[in-house]
Tab-separated table of C-alpha atoms in Angstrom:
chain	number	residue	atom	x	y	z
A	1	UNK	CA	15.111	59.809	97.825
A	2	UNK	CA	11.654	61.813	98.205
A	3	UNK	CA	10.087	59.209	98.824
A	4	UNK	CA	12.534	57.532	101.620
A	5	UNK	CA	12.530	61.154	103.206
A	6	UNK	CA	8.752	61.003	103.205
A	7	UNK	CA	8.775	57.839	105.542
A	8	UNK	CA	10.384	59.995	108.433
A	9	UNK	CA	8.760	61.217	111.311
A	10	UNK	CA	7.742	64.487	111.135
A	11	UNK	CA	6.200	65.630	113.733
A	12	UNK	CA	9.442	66.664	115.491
A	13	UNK	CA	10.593	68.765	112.153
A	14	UNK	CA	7.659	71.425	111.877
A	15	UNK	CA	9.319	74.263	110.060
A	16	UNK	CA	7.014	76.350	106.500
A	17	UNK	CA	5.267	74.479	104.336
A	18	UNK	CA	7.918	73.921	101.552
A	19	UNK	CA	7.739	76.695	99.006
A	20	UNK	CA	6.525	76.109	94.917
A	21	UNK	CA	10.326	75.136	93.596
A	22	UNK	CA	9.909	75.803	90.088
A	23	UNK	CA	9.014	79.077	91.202
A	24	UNK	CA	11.652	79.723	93.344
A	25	UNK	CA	14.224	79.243	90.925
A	26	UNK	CA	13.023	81.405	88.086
A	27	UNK	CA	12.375	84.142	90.602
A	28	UNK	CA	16.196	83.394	91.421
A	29	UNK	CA	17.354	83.638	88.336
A	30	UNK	CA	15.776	86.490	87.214
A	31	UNK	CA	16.948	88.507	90.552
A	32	UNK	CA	20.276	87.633	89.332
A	33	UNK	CA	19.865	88.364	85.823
A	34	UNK	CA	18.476	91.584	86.533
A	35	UNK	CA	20.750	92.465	89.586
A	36	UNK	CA	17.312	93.412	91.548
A	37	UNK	CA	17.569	93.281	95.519
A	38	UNK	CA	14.295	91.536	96.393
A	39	UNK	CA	13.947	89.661	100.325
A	40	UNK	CA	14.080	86.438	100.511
A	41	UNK	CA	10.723	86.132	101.985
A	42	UNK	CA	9.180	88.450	98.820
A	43	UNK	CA	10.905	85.240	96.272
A	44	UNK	CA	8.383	82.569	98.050
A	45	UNK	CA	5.632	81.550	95.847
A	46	UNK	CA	3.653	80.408	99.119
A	47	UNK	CA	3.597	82.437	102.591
A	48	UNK	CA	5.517	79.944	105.097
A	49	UNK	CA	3.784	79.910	108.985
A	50	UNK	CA	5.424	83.080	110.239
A	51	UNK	CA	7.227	83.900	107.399
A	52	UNK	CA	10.344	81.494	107.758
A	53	UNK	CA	12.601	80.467	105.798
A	54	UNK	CA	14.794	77.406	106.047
A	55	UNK	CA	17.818	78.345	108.137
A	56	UNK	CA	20.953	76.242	107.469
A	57	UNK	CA	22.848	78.589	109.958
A	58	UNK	CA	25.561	76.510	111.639
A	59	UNK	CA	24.752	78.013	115.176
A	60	UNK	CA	22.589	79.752	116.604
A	61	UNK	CA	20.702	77.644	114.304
A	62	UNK	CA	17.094	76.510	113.563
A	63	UNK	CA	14.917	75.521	116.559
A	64	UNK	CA	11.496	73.635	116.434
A	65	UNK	CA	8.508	76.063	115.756
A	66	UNK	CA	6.371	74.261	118.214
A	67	UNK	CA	9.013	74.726	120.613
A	68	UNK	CA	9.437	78.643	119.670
A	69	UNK	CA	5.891	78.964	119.613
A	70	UNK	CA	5.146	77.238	123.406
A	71	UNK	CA	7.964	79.867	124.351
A	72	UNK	CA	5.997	82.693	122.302
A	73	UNK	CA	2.443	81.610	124.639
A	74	UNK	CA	4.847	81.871	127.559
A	75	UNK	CA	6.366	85.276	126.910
A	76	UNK	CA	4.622	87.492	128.960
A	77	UNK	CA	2.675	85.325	131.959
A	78	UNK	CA	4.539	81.929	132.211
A	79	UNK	CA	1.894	79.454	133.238
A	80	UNK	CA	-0.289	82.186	135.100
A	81	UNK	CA	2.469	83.289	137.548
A	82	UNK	CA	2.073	86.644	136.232
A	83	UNK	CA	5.696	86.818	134.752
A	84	UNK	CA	8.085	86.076	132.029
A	85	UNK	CA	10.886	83.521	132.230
A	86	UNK	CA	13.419	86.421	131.405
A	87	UNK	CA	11.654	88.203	134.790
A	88	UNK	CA	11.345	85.410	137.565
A	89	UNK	CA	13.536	85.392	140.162
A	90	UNK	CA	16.228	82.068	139.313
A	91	UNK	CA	15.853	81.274	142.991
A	92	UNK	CA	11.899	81.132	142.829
A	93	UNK	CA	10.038	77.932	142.566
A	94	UNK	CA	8.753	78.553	139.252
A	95	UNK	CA	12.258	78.432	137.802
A	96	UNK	CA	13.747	76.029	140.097
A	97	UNK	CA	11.214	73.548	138.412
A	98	UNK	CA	11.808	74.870	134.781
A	99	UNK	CA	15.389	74.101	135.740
A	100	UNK	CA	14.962	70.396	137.360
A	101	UNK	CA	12.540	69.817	134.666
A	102	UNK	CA	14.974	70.354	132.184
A	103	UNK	CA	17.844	68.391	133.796
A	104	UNK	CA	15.263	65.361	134.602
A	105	UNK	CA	14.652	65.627	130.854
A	106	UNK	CA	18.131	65.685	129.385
A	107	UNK	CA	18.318	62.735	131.765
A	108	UNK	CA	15.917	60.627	130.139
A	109	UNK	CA	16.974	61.500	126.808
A	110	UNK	CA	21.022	59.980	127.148
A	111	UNK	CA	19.989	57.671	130.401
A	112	UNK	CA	22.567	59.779	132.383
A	113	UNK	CA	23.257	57.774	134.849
A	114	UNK	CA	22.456	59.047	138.840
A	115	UNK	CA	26.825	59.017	139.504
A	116	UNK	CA	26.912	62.076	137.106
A	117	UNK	CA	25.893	65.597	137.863
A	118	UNK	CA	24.351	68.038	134.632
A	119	UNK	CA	25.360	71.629	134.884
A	120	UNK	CA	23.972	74.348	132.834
A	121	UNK	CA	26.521	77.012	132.714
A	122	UNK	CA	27.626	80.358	130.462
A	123	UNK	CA	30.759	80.794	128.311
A	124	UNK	CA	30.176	78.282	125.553
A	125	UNK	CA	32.404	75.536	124.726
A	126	UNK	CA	35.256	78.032	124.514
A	127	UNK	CA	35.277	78.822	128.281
A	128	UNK	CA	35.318	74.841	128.632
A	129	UNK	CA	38.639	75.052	126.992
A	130	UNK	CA	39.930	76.660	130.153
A	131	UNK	CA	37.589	75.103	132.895
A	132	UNK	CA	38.808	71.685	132.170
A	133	UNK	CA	42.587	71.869	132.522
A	134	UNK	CA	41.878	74.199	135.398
A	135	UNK	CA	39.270	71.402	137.407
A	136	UNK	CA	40.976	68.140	135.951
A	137	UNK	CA	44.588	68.945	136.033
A	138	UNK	CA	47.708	70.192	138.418
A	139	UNK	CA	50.043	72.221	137.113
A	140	UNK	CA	52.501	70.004	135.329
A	141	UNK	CA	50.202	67.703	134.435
A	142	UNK	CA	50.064	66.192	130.648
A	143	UNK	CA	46.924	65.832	128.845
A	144	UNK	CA	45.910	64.483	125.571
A	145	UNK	CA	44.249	66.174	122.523
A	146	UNK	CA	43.180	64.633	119.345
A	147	UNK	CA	43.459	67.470	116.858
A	148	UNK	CA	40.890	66.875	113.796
A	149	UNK	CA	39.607	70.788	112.634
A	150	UNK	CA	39.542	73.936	114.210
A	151	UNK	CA	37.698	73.405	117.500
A	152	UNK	CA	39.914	70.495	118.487
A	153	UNK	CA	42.814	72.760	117.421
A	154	UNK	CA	41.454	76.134	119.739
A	155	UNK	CA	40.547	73.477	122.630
A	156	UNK	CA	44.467	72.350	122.764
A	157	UNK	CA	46.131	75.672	122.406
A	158	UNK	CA	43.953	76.773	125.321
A	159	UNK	CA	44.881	74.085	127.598
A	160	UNK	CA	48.489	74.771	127.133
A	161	UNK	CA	47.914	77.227	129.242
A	162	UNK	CA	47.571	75.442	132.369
A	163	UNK	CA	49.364	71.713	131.480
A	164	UNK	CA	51.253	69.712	129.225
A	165	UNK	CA	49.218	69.341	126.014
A	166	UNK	CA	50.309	66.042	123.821
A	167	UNK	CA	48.636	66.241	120.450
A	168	UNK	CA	48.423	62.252	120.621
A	169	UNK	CA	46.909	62.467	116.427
A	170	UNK	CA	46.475	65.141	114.129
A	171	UNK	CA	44.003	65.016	111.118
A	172	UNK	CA	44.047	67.211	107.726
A	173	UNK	CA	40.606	68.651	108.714
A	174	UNK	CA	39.329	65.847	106.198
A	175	UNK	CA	39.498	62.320	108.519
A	176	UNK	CA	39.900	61.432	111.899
A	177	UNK	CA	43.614	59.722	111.844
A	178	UNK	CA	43.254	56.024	112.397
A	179	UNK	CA	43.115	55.012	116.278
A	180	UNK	CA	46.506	52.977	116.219
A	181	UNK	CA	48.360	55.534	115.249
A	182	UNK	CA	47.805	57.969	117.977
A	183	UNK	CA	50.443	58.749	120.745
A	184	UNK	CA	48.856	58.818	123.987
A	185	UNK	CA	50.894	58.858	127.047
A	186	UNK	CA	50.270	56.470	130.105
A	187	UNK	CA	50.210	59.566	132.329
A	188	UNK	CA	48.045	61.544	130.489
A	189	UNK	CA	45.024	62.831	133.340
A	190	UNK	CA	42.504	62.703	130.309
A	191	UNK	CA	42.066	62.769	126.540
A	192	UNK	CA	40.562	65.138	125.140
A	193	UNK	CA	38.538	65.349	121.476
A	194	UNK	CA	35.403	67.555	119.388
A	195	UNK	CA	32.681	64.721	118.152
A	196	UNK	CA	31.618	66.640	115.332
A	197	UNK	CA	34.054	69.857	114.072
A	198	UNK	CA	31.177	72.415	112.887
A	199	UNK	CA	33.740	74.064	110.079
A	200	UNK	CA	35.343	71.036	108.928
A	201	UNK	CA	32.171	68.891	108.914
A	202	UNK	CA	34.516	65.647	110.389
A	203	UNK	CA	32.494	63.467	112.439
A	204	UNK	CA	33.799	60.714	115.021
A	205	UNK	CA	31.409	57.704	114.396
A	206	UNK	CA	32.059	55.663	117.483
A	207	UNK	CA	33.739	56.235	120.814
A	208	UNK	CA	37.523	56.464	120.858
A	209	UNK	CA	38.677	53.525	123.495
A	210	UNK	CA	41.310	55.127	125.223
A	211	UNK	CA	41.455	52.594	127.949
A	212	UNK	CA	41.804	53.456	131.293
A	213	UNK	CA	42.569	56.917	131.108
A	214	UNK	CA	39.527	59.863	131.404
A	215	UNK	CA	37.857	60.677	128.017
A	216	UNK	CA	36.593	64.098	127.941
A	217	UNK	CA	34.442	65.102	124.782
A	218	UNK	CA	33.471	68.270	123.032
A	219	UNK	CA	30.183	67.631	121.682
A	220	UNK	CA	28.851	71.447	121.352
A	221	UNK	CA	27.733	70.190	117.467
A	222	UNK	CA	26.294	67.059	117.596
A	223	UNK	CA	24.990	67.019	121.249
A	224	UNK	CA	21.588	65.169	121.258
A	225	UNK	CA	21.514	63.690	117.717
A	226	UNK	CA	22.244	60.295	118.456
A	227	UNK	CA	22.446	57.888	121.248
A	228	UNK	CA	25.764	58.339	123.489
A	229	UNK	CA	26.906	56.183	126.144
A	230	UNK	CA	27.710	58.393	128.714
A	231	UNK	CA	29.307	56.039	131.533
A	232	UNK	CA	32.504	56.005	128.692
A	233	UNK	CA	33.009	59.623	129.632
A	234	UNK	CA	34.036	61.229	132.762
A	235	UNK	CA	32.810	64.947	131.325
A	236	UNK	CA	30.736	66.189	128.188
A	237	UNK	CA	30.133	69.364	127.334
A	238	UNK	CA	28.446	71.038	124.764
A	239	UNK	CA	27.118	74.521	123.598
A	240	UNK	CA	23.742	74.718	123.201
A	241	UNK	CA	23.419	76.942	120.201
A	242	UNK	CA	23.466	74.228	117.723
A	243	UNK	CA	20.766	71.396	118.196
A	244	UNK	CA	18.996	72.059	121.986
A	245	UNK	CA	18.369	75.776	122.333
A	246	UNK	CA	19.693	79.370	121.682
A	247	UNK	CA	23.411	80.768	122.568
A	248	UNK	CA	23.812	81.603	125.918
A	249	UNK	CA	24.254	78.513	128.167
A	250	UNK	CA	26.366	75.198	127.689
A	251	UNK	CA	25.586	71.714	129.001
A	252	UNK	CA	28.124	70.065	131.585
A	253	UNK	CA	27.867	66.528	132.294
A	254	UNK	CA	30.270	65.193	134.560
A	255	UNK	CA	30.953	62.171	136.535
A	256	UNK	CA	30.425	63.104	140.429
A	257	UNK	CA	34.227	62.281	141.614
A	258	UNK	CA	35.839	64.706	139.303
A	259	UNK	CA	34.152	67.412	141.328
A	260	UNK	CA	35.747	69.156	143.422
A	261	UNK	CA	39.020	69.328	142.391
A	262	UNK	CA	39.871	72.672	140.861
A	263	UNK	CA	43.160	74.460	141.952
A	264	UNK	CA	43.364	77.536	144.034
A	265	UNK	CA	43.665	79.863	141.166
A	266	UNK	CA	40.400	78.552	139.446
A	267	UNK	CA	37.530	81.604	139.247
A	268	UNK	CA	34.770	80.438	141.062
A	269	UNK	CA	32.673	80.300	138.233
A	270	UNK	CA	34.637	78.215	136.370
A	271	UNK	CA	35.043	75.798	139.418
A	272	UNK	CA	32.915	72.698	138.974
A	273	UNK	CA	31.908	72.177	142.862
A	274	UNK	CA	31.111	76.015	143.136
A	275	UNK	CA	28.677	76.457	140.193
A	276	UNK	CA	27.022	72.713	141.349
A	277	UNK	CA	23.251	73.340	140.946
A	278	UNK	CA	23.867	75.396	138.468
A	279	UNK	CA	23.104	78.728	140.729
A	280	UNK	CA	26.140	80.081	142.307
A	281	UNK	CA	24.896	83.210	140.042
A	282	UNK	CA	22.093	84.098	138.485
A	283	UNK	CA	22.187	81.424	135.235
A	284	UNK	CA	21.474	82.300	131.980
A	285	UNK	CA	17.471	81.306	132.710
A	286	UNK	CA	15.880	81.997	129.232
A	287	UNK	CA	17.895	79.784	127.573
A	288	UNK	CA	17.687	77.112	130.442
A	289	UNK	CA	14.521	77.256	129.691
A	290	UNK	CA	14.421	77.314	125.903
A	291	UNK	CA	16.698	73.761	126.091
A	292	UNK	CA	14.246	72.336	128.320
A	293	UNK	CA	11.258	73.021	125.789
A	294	UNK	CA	13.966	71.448	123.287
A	295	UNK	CA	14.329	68.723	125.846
A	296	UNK	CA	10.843	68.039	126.051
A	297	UNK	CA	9.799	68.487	122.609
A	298	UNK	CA	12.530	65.397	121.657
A	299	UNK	CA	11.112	63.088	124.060
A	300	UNK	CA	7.648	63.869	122.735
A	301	UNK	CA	8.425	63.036	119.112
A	302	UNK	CA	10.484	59.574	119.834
A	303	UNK	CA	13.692	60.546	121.684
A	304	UNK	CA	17.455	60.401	120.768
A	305	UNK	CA	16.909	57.081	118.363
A	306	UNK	CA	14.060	59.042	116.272
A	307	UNK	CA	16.726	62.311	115.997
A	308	UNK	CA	19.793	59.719	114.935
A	309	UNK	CA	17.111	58.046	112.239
A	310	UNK	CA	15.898	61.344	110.648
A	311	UNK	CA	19.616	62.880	111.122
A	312	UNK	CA	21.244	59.531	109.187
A	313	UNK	CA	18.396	59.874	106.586
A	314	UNK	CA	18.774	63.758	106.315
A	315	UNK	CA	22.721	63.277	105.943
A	316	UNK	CA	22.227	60.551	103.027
A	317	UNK	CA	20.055	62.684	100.935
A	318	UNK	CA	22.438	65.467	100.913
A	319	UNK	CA	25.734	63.850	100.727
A	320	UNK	CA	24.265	61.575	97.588
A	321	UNK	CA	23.115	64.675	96.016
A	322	UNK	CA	26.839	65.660	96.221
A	323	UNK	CA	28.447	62.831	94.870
A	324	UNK	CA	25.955	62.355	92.248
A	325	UNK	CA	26.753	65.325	90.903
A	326	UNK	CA	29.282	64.724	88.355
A	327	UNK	CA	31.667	66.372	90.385
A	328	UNK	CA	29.801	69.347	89.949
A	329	UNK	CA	29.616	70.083	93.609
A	330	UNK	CA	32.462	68.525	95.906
A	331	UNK	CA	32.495	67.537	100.069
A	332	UNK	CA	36.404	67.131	101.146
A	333	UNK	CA	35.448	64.958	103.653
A	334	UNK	CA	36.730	61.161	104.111
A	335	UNK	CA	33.182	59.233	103.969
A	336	UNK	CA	33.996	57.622	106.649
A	337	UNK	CA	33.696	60.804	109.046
A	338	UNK	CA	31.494	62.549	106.841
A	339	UNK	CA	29.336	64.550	109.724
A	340	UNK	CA	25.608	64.322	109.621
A	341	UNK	CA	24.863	67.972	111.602
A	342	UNK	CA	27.487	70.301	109.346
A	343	UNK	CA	28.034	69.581	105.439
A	344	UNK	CA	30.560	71.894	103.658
A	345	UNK	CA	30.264	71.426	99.497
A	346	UNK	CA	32.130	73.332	97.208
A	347	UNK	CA	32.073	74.222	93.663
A	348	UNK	CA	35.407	73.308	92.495
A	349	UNK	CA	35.197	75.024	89.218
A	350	UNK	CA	34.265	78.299	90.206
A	351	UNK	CA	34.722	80.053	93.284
A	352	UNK	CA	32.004	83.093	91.426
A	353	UNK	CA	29.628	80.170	90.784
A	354	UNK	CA	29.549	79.701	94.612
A	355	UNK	CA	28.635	83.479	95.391
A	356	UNK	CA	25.959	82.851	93.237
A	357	UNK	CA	24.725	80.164	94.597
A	358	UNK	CA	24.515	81.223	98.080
A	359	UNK	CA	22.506	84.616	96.010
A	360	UNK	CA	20.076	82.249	94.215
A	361	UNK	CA	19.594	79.774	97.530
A	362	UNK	CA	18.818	82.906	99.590
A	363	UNK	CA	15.962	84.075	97.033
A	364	UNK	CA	14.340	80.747	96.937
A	365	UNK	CA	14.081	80.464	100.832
A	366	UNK	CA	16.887	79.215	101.987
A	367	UNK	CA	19.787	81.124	104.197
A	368	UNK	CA	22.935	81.089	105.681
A	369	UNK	CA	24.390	78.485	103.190
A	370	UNK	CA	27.517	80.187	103.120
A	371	UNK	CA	30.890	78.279	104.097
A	372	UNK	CA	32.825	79.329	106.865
A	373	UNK	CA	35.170	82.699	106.266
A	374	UNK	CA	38.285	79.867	107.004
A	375	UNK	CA	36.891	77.245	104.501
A	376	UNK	CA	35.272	79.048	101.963
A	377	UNK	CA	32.950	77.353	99.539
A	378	UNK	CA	29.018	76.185	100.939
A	379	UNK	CA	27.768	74.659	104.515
A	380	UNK	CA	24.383	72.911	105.186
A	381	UNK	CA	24.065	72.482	108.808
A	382	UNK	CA	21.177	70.172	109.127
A	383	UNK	CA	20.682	69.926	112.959
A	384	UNK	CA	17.682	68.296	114.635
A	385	UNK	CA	15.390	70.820	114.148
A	386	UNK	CA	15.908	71.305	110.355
A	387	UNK	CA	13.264	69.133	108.800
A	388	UNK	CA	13.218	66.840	105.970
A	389	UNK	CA	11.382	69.304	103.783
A	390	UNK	CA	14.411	71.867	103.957
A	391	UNK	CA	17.086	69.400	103.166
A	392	UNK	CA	14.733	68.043	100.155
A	393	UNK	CA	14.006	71.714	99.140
A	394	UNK	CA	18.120	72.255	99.029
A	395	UNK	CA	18.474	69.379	96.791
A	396	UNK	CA	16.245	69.996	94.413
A	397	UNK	CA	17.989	73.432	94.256
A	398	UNK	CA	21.171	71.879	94.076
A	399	UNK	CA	19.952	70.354	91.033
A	400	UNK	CA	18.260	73.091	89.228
A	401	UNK	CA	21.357	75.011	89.977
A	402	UNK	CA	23.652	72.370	88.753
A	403	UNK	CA	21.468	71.979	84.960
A	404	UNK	CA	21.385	76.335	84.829
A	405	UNK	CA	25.379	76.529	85.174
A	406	UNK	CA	26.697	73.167	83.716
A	407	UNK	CA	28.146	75.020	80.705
A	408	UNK	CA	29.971	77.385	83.105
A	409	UNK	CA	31.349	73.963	85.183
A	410	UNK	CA	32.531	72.307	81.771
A	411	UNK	CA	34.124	75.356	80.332
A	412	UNK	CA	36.423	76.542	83.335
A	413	UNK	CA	39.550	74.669	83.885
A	414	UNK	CA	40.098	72.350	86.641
């Protein structure tokens, strides 16, 4: 697998030179043996550029270095204007290209096509929950949500709010329940489902047909990492924390005759024709600006199809690591949906052996490996930006892990 990983691009995946293994893991051991608190960035047998580590964080999450380092130049004078990003004025010229650059780029990337507006606006995915219903629907007007994890789940109690919510299918947080079983209604004004669930790790791996009816998706976790045929969609959205740019700002995209259609009651900023352009109020500019440096950076390095063939490779690696482990290690998911951005693993044997893992990963470089607080266990998210060194560096790990701590797996009971 090293040496299919080695094939990849890599120009687009520039995080630390990987760090000295066998080092790394009798440092590791040894901070556990001897219950020392030493920084992660003390354990590395090699400095990385800037001292970083490999961030598995599931959002905010790792972002390119060239990208953070272009942004770094920019900091103080932004292209000689004598300002910072964070400073200019969002109705200035130097932003209002920063801004159109961005959107022309996010453009090129998915070949949005010129019927649909993009809209770069605050509240993250969770304020879409409300901003949908409230632009989309009338009161007494049924929707459709497919239910497959917890964002799904959060995204339909939310619209109950303001219409009719028909879960049409409901998952077990491990598969997405098969297509001809769901229960959509004719009159349904759209359905409504999360691509990739970022705690569950279940991944849709085509588009759901849903005929003639409006197919709204969130895609907050898998947003630019593989090709998507927009014209199938009459809105995306998608928080940008996870795979184009820091928290603060989330992607609309949005066919142009669903605008303008909110009801009375709908806040202004949460009303689609208001915030068109993006400036109703002042945006959330830095990371506007960050996401277009993301944007850029992409198309630079071979686009969406070089991210979904580093992504697919990335996933593989990892998930065969898993399985090949005798059990040692354990993902819940159905194969089939398997996600290639957020991987949760457990060690079913010992819920201790897992605290110590996430101890022992941390001192050889590599952070935020622990599952979510409603899931428990491990999670690799391996977004864009993570490179093929990190996930290579976590399986080796995984390994050296596994062969210290096989006694403990075989002696505890099942």
């Amino acid at each position: 697998m090293q040496m299919a990983l080695s094939n990849l691009p890599r120009a687009h995946v520039p995080v630390a030179c990987t760090p000295r293994r066998t080092s790394c893991f009798r440092s590791a051991r040894a901070v556990a043996a001897t219950a020392q608190e030493v920084a992660p960035a003390q354990q590395l047998s090699k400095p990385a550029p800037h001292g970083r580590l490999y961030n598995f964080a599931a959002g905010p999450a790792v972002l390119p270095v060239e990208v953070l380092e272009e942004a770094q130049q920019g900091l103080l004078n932004w292209k000689g204007s004598g300002t910072s990003v964070m400073e200019m004025s969002h109705r200035g010229k130097e932003f209002s290209s920063i801004i159109q650059q961005a959107e022309d780029d996010l453009r090129s990337l998915l070949s949005i096509p010129d019927n649909y507006q993009v809209l770069f606006l605050q509240g993250g995915a969770s304020t879409a929950f409300a901003n949908v219903p409230l632009n989309l629907t009338k009161a007494g007007d049924s929707v459709d949500h497919i239910v497959t994890g917890s964002w799904s789940k959060k995204g339909a109690q939310e619209a109950q709010k303001y219409c009719k919510v028909n879960v049409a299918a409901k998952g077990d947080n491990k598969h997405v329940p098969a297509q001809k079983d769901w229960k959509l209604q004719k009159q349904a004004k759209y359905v409504h489902y999360c691509d990739n669930e970022t705690i569950q790790g279940v991944e849709f791996k085509s588009v759901p047909d849903v005929g003639e009816t409006l197919l709204v998706a969130d895609m907050s976790s898998n947003f630019c990492s593989k090709p998507v045929d927009v014209s199938k969609y009459g809105l995306i959205y998608a928080g940008a924390q996870k795979n184009i740019g820091p928290s603060g700002v989330t992607v609309y995209i949005i066919r142009n005759d669903l605008v303008g259609h909110a009801r009375e009651e709908t806040p202004a900023t949460l009303d689609f024709k208001v915030m068109e352009g993006s400036m109703y109020n002042t945006p959330p500019c830095w990371a506007i600006y960050m996401c277009g440096l993301v944007f850029n950076h992409m198309l630079k390095n071979g686009g969406i199809e070089a991210m979904q063939k580093t992504n697919q490779a990335k996933a593989k690696v990892l998930y065969d690591a898993i399985d090949g482990s005798d059990g040692f290690y354990v993902n819940p998911i159905d194969k089939a949906n398997r996600s290639n951005m957020n991987v949760p693993f457990t060690i079913p044997s010992s819920q201790e052996l897992e605290a110590v893992f996430v101890k022992e990963a941390a001192a050889a470089g590599m952070v935020q490996l622990k599952g979510h607080r409603s899931v428990g266990g491990m999670r690799a998210s391996i977004y864009n930006s993570m490179p093929v060194e990190g996930v290579q560096h976590l399986v080796d790990f995984m390994k050296e892990f596994q062969e210290s701590h096989k006694q403990a797996h075989w002696t505890q009971p099942m």
